[in-house]
């Protein structure tokens, strides 16, 4: 079992939080110590991107909407560094968190398109007890903002309930989510999406498969969250006080 | 030993000769039969590029000049298909012909940048007895054009002689080559280059390392050829009637 810890500069835009991004290598290593990890790889940026580095991987269509529209070049950096890690480590399976749902789609598409002999495993999103999806960026939130941030989860719950009550028009489902977000004054919506989970194309009608996702600013922090509907089953993550499989 | 035979559609431009490109699978297989090859892979285009294929590899700087300027998108197609073949076959070493000198540079750069655990081996260019570099496209030439085509080799010889006589100004070396090409009335020059063999940046002065390369139209056929100077040693290919190592 190999774990890589690498804050990848090429997936941050020039106006983004690369220099501020929370890092705590000692704590990370202490957590990994008890997790049965064989090797932790923490390459330096100049190891990954030596002088005259010039090779980039673009996954065209699925990189364009959502986070790709909000963060130009982000998924180019993600796809490129993941391919490098794959080639350096040569795993049989690679694990990615479902919180970054679009990242998982982009990587799955790259693996298929470029014939990487690797199985991609999506790991459930883990939530704080009020439902906030765990993220390194949550430390940016003030106590007041932290409280407001639970609205993302509540909005997704409302979207799911609308679907469970028979709602199938994607526009109505989006509207339910948006109404919930906008009821919290500290939020500013970036996007609310109900899209196909493989193509990320926005849906007109939801049948058995959809990715409900959103990006919402709270102060200077942009939070993302999602619920995945796949073959009629919901993947909504796990609350910290639930049993984790 | 695995050989792939694949006329890669994504490295041909819309105005190029994909449909006419010479194919002779039976003859290729007969030649490979006697060569100790373990596996020949001849994938269909739709196997390599299934519906909704969307992942591309760009090797920025070294793909831009020379063939890259003449054939927009060509090296994107080359880098992408080679990465796919690498992942599918997982070789320890991969062999590329020195005739496509820029292709070898692009692939070497991709291998380094993306951490492919593969050694790239350049194979000498093989020449007909009059010096014409062997190429599938040579069958396009009429007998008169075929005779004229030996001028590429003669021009490179003249360039090497000018260097051996002490010529170090790249502009003068290019001029020697150009004069030779232009003396053959059936030719139309695309480019004549004296560049650094790793960066492909045009040189002002030649010291111990240079790639002398050219693309020359004869009728509708564009031919390429090169001599490589590396650490003061010339790699000019082998004539068919010479012993091949």
PDB file of N, CA, C and O in Angstrom, chain B residues 40-82:
ATOM      1  N   UNK B  40       2.464  -9.835 -32.377  1.00  0.00           N
ATOM      2  CA  UNK B  40       2.197  -8.663 -33.214  1.00  0.00           C
ATOM      3  C   UNK B  40       0.810  -8.164 -32.854  1.00  0.00           C
ATOM      4  O   UNK B  40      -0.136  -8.942 -32.818  1.00  0.00           O
ATOM      5  N   UNK B  41       0.733  -6.890 -32.551  1.00  0.00           N
ATOM      6  CA  UNK B  41      -0.565  -6.311 -32.180  1.00  0.00           C
ATOM      7  C   UNK B  41      -0.978  -5.341 -33.283  1.00  0.00           C
ATOM      8  O   UNK B  41      -0.256  -4.400 -33.600  1.00  0.00           O
ATOM      9  N   UNK B  42      -2.132  -5.598 -33.894  1.00  0.00           N
ATOM     10  CA  UNK B  42      -2.635  -4.777 -34.993  1.00  0.00           C
ATOM     11  C   UNK B  42      -4.048  -4.306 -34.651  1.00  0.00           C
ATOM     12  O   UNK B  42      -5.030  -4.761 -35.234  1.00  0.00           O
ATOM     13  N   UNK B  43      -4.169  -3.410 -33.666  1.00  0.00           N
ATOM     14  CA  UNK B  43      -5.506  -3.018 -33.211  1.00  0.00           C
ATOM     15  C   UNK B  43      -6.276  -2.262 -34.296  1.00  0.00           C
ATOM     16  O   UNK B  43      -5.681  -1.583 -35.136  1.00  0.00           O
ATOM     17  N   UNK B  44      -7.593  -2.393 -34.253  1.00  0.00           N
ATOM     18  CA  UNK B  44      -8.457  -1.598 -35.129  1.00  0.00           C
ATOM     19  C   UNK B  44      -8.526  -0.174 -34.575  1.00  0.00           C
ATOM     20  O   UNK B  44      -8.414   0.037 -33.366  1.00  0.00           O
ATOM     21  N   UNK B  45      -8.720   0.816 -35.447  1.00  0.00           N
ATOM     22  CA  UNK B  45      -8.841   2.202 -34.959  1.00  0.00           C
ATOM     23  C   UNK B  45      -9.917   2.354 -33.887  1.00  0.00           C
ATOM     24  O   UNK B  45      -9.732   3.086 -32.916  1.00  0.00           O
ATOM     25  N   UNK B  46     -11.034   1.622 -34.026  1.00  0.00           N
ATOM     26  CA  UNK B  46     -12.127   1.774 -33.052  1.00  0.00           C
ATOM     27  C   UNK B  46     -11.808   1.082 -31.725  1.00  0.00           C
ATOM     28  O   UNK B  46     -12.446   1.359 -30.701  1.00  0.00           O
ATOM     29  N   UNK B  47     -10.797   0.198 -31.726  1.00  0.00           N
ATOM     30  CA  UNK B  47     -10.301  -0.355 -30.462  1.00  0.00           C
ATOM     31  C   UNK B  47      -9.471   0.704 -29.729  1.00  0.00           C
ATOM     32  O   UNK B  47      -9.589   0.872 -28.511  1.00  0.00           O
ATOM     33  N   UNK B  48      -8.658   1.404 -30.486  1.00  0.00           N
ATOM     34  CA  UNK B  48      -7.792   2.422 -29.874  1.00  0.00           C
ATOM     35  C   UNK B  48      -8.574   3.675 -29.496  1.00  0.00           C
ATOM     36  O   UNK B  48      -8.259   4.335 -28.508  1.00  0.00           O
ATOM     37  N   UNK B  49      -9.565   4.012 -30.311  1.00  0.00           N
ATOM     38  CA  UNK B  49     -10.331   5.247 -30.072  1.00  0.00           C
ATOM     39  C   UNK B  49     -11.821   4.917 -30.038  1.00  0.00           C
ATOM     40  O   UNK B  49     -12.537   5.134 -31.013  1.00  0.00           O
ATOM     41  N   UNK B  50     -12.306   4.375 -28.923  1.00  0.00           N
ATOM     42  CA  UNK B  50     -13.730   4.026 -28.824  1.00  0.00           C
ATOM     43  C   UNK B  50     -14.583   5.296 -28.812  1.00  0.00           C
ATOM     44  O   UNK B  50     -14.056   6.402 -28.661  1.00  0.00           O
ATOM     45  N   UNK B  51     -15.894   5.136 -28.965  1.00  0.00           N
ATOM     46  CA  UNK B  51     -16.774   6.313 -28.920  1.00  0.00           C
ATOM     47  C   UNK B  51     -16.533   7.106 -27.639  1.00  0.00           C
ATOM     48  O   UNK B  51     -16.293   6.519 -26.580  1.00  0.00           O
ATOM     49  N   UNK B  52     -16.577   8.411 -27.769  1.00  0.00           N
ATOM     50  CA  UNK B  52     -16.380   9.316 -26.641  1.00  0.00           C
ATOM     51  C   UNK B  52     -14.942   9.328 -26.123  1.00  0.00           C
ATOM     52  O   UNK B  52     -14.678   9.799 -25.015  1.00  0.00           O
ATOM     53  N   UNK B  53     -14.001   8.834 -26.935  1.00  0.00           N
ATOM     54  CA  UNK B  53     -12.587   8.983 -26.599  1.00  0.00           C
ATOM     55  C   UNK B  53     -12.265  10.465 -26.455  1.00  0.00           C
ATOM     56  O   UNK B  53     -12.677  11.268 -27.277  1.00  0.00           O
ATOM     57  N   UNK B  54     -11.477  10.860 -25.430  1.00  0.00           N
ATOM     58  CA  UNK B  54     -11.291  12.296 -25.195  1.00  0.00           C
ATOM     59  C   UNK B  54     -10.016  12.674 -24.439  1.00  0.00           C
ATOM     60  O   UNK B  54      -9.930  13.793 -23.918  1.00  0.00           O
ATOM     61  N   UNK B  55      -9.011  11.796 -24.414  1.00  0.00           N
ATOM     62  CA  UNK B  55      -7.803  12.093 -23.644  1.00  0.00           C
ATOM     63  C   UNK B  55      -6.607  12.270 -24.586  1.00  0.00           C
ATOM     64  O   UNK B  55      -6.363  11.433 -25.460  1.00  0.00           O
ATOM     65  N   UNK B  56      -5.878  13.363 -24.373  1.00  0.00           N
ATOM     66  CA  UNK B  56      -4.780  13.720 -25.285  1.00  0.00           C
ATOM     67  C   UNK B  56      -3.556  14.133 -24.497  1.00  0.00           C
ATOM     68  O   UNK B  56      -3.663  14.822 -23.483  1.00  0.00           O
ATOM     69  N   UNK B  57      -2.406  13.734 -25.000  1.00  0.00           N
ATOM     70  CA  UNK B  57      -1.134  14.114 -24.386  1.00  0.00           C
ATOM     71  C   UNK B  57      -0.420  15.099 -25.305  1.00  0.00           C
ATOM     72  O   UNK B  57      -0.248  14.832 -26.491  1.00  0.00           O
ATOM     73  N   UNK B  58      -0.019  16.216 -24.726  1.00  0.00           N
ATOM     74  CA  UNK B  58       0.728  17.236 -25.461  1.00  0.00           C
ATOM     75  C   UNK B  58       2.110  17.381 -24.843  1.00  0.00           C
ATOM     76  O   UNK B  58       2.227  17.585 -23.629  1.00  0.00           O
ATOM     77  N   UNK B  59       3.134  17.271 -25.676  1.00  0.00           N
ATOM     78  CA  UNK B  59       4.504  17.570 -25.253  1.00  0.00           C
ATOM     79  C   UNK B  59       4.818  18.920 -25.890  1.00  0.00           C
ATOM     80  O   UNK B  59       5.022  19.024 -27.091  1.00  0.00           O
ATOM     81  N   UNK B  60       4.799  19.951 -25.041  1.00  0.00           N
ATOM     82  CA  UNK B  60       4.673  21.316 -25.574  1.00  0.00           C
ATOM     83  C   UNK B  60       5.804  21.766 -26.502  1.00  0.00           C
ATOM     84  O   UNK B  60       5.628  21.910 -27.703  1.00  0.00           O
ATOM     85  N   UNK B  61       6.950  22.040 -25.913  1.00  0.00           N
ATOM     86  CA  UNK B  61       7.971  22.799 -26.656  1.00  0.00           C
ATOM     87  C   UNK B  61       8.563  22.017 -27.818  1.00  0.00           C
ATOM     88  O   UNK B  61       8.652  22.533 -28.929  1.00  0.00           O
ATOM     89  N   UNK B  62       8.975  20.777 -27.566  1.00  0.00           N
ATOM     90  CA  UNK B  62       9.671  20.041 -28.630  1.00  0.00           C
ATOM     91  C   UNK B  62       8.721  19.604 -29.749  1.00  0.00           C
ATOM     92  O   UNK B  62       9.175  19.172 -30.812  1.00  0.00           O
ATOM     93  N   UNK B  63       7.398  19.726 -29.522  1.00  0.00           N
ATOM     94  CA  UNK B  63       6.438  19.391 -30.591  1.00  0.00           C
ATOM     95  C   UNK B  63       6.177  20.557 -31.536  1.00  0.00           C
ATOM     96  O   UNK B  63       5.499  20.370 -32.552  1.00  0.00           O
ATOM     97  N   UNK B  64       6.670  21.734 -31.202  1.00  0.00           N
ATOM     98  CA  UNK B  64       6.254  22.925 -31.953  1.00  0.00           C
ATOM     99  C   UNK B  64       6.995  23.140 -33.275  1.00  0.00           C
ATOM    100  O   UNK B  64       6.355  23.433 -34.278  1.00  0.00           O
ATOM    101  N   UNK B  65       8.343  23.034 -33.330  1.00  0.00           N
ATOM    102  CA  UNK B  65       9.008  23.379 -34.598  1.00  0.00           C
ATOM    103  C   UNK B  65       8.946  22.241 -35.612  1.00  0.00           C
ATOM    104  O   UNK B  65       8.310  21.211 -35.376  1.00  0.00           O
ATOM    105  N   UNK B  66       9.592  22.415 -36.744  1.00  0.00           N
ATOM    106  CA  UNK B  66       9.875  21.370 -37.733  1.00  0.00           C
ATOM    107  C   UNK B  66       8.604  20.637 -38.156  1.00  0.00           C
ATOM    108  O   UNK B  66       7.686  21.249 -38.691  1.00  0.00           O
ATOM    109  N   UNK B  67       8.522  19.343 -37.929  1.00  0.00           N
ATOM    110  CA  UNK B  67       7.331  18.581 -38.327  1.00  0.00           C
ATOM    111  C   UNK B  67       6.082  19.081 -37.605  1.00  0.00           C
ATOM    112  O   UNK B  67       4.978  19.009 -38.144  1.00  0.00           O
ATOM    113  N   UNK B  68       6.243  19.560 -36.385  1.00  0.00           N
ATOM    114  CA  UNK B  68       5.100  20.077 -35.626  1.00  0.00           C
ATOM    115  C   UNK B  68       4.516  21.331 -36.255  1.00  0.00           C
ATOM    116  O   UNK B  68       3.300  21.534 -36.237  1.00  0.00           O
ATOM    117  N   UNK B  69       5.384  22.173 -36.826  1.00  0.00           N
ATOM    118  CA  UNK B  69       4.906  23.383 -37.500  1.00  0.00           C
ATOM    119  C   UNK B  69       4.232  23.018 -38.819  1.00  0.00           C
ATOM    120  O   UNK B  69       3.226  23.611 -39.214  1.00  0.00           O
ATOM    121  N   UNK B  70       4.766  22.021 -39.503  1.00  0.00           N
ATOM    122  CA  UNK B  70       4.241  21.591 -40.793  1.00  0.00           C
ATOM    123  C   UNK B  70       2.961  20.777 -40.629  1.00  0.00           C
ATOM    124  O   UNK B  70       2.113  20.768 -41.520  1.00  0.00           O
ATOM    125  N   UNK B  71       2.831  20.055 -39.498  1.00  0.00           N
ATOM    126  CA  UNK B  71       1.719  19.122 -39.292  1.00  0.00           C
ATOM    127  C   UNK B  71       1.064  19.382 -37.931  1.00  0.00           C
ATOM    128  O   UNK B  71       1.300  18.666 -36.965  1.00  0.00           O
ATOM    129  N   UNK B  72       0.185  20.409 -37.861  1.00  0.00           N
ATOM    130  CA  UNK B  72      -0.436  20.749 -36.562  1.00  0.00           C
ATOM    131  C   UNK B  72      -1.183  19.541 -35.982  1.00  0.00           C
ATOM    132  O   UNK B  72      -1.929  18.868 -36.683  1.00  0.00           O
ATOM    133  N   UNK B  73      -0.959  19.279 -34.708  1.00  0.00           N
ATOM    134  CA  UNK B  73      -1.634  18.163 -34.042  1.00  0.00           C
ATOM    135  C   UNK B  73      -0.949  16.817 -34.214  1.00  0.00           C
ATOM    136  O   UNK B  73      -1.300  15.856 -33.520  1.00  0.00           O
ATOM    137  N   UNK B  74       0.021  16.760 -35.118  1.00  0.00           N
ATOM    138  CA  UNK B  74       0.671  15.472 -35.398  1.00  0.00           C
ATOM    139  C   UNK B  74       1.258  14.845 -34.132  1.00  0.00           C
ATOM    140  O   UNK B  74       0.972  13.682 -33.812  1.00  0.00           O
ATOM    141  N   UNK B  75       2.048  15.601 -33.389  1.00  0.00           N
ATOM    142  CA  UNK B  75       2.737  15.002 -32.238  1.00  0.00           C
ATOM    143  C   UNK B  75       1.812  14.781 -31.051  1.00  0.00           C
ATOM    144  O   UNK B  75       2.115  13.965 -30.180  1.00  0.00           O
ATOM    145  N   UNK B  76       0.693  15.497 -30.992  1.00  0.00           N
ATOM    146  CA  UNK B  76      -0.335  15.161 -30.004  1.00  0.00           C
ATOM    147  C   UNK B  76      -0.847  13.738 -30.265  1.00  0.00           C
ATOM    148  O   UNK B  76      -0.966  12.923 -29.334  1.00  0.00           O
ATOM    149  N   UNK B  77      -1.112  13.434 -31.536  1.00  0.00           N
ATOM    150  CA  UNK B  77      -1.555  12.076 -31.884  1.00  0.00           C
ATOM    151  C   UNK B  77      -0.479  11.042 -31.618  1.00  0.00           C
ATOM    152  O   UNK B  77      -0.763   9.949 -31.116  1.00  0.00           O
ATOM    153  N   UNK B  78       0.769  11.380 -31.922  1.00  0.00           N
ATOM    154  CA  UNK B  78       1.882  10.448 -31.704  1.00  0.00           C
ATOM    155  C   UNK B  78       2.050  10.167 -30.210  1.00  0.00           C
ATOM    156  O   UNK B  78       2.105   9.011 -29.778  1.00  0.00           O
ATOM    157  N   UNK B  79       2.152  11.231 -29.405  1.00  0.00           N
ATOM    158  CA  UNK B  79       2.386  11.048 -27.969  1.00  0.00           C
ATOM    159  C   UNK B  79       1.242  10.252 -27.339  1.00  0.00           C
ATOM    160  O   UNK B  79       1.469   9.356 -26.515  1.00  0.00           O
ATOM    161  N   UNK B  80       0.016  10.561 -27.753  1.00  0.00           N
ATOM    162  CA  UNK B  80      -1.140   9.888 -27.165  1.00  0.00           C
ATOM    163  C   UNK B  80      -1.141   8.396 -27.500  1.00  0.00           C
ATOM    164  O   UNK B  80      -1.303   7.550 -26.614  1.00  0.00           O
ATOM    165  N   UNK B  81      -0.935   8.061 -28.759  1.00  0.00           N
ATOM    166  CA  UNK B  81      -1.007   6.641 -29.129  1.00  0.00           C
ATOM    167  C   UNK B  81       0.168   5.870 -28.538  1.00  0.00           C
ATOM    168  O   UNK B  81       0.016   4.707 -28.133  1.00  0.00           O
ATOM    169  N   UNK B  82       1.327   6.506 -28.443  1.00  0.00           N
ATOM    170  CA  UNK B  82       2.485   5.810 -27.869  1.00  0.00           C
ATOM    171  C   UNK B  82       2.255   5.551 -26.379  1.00  0.00           C
ATOM    172  O   UNK B  82       2.569   4.463 -25.874  1.00  0.00           O
TER     173      UNK B  82
END
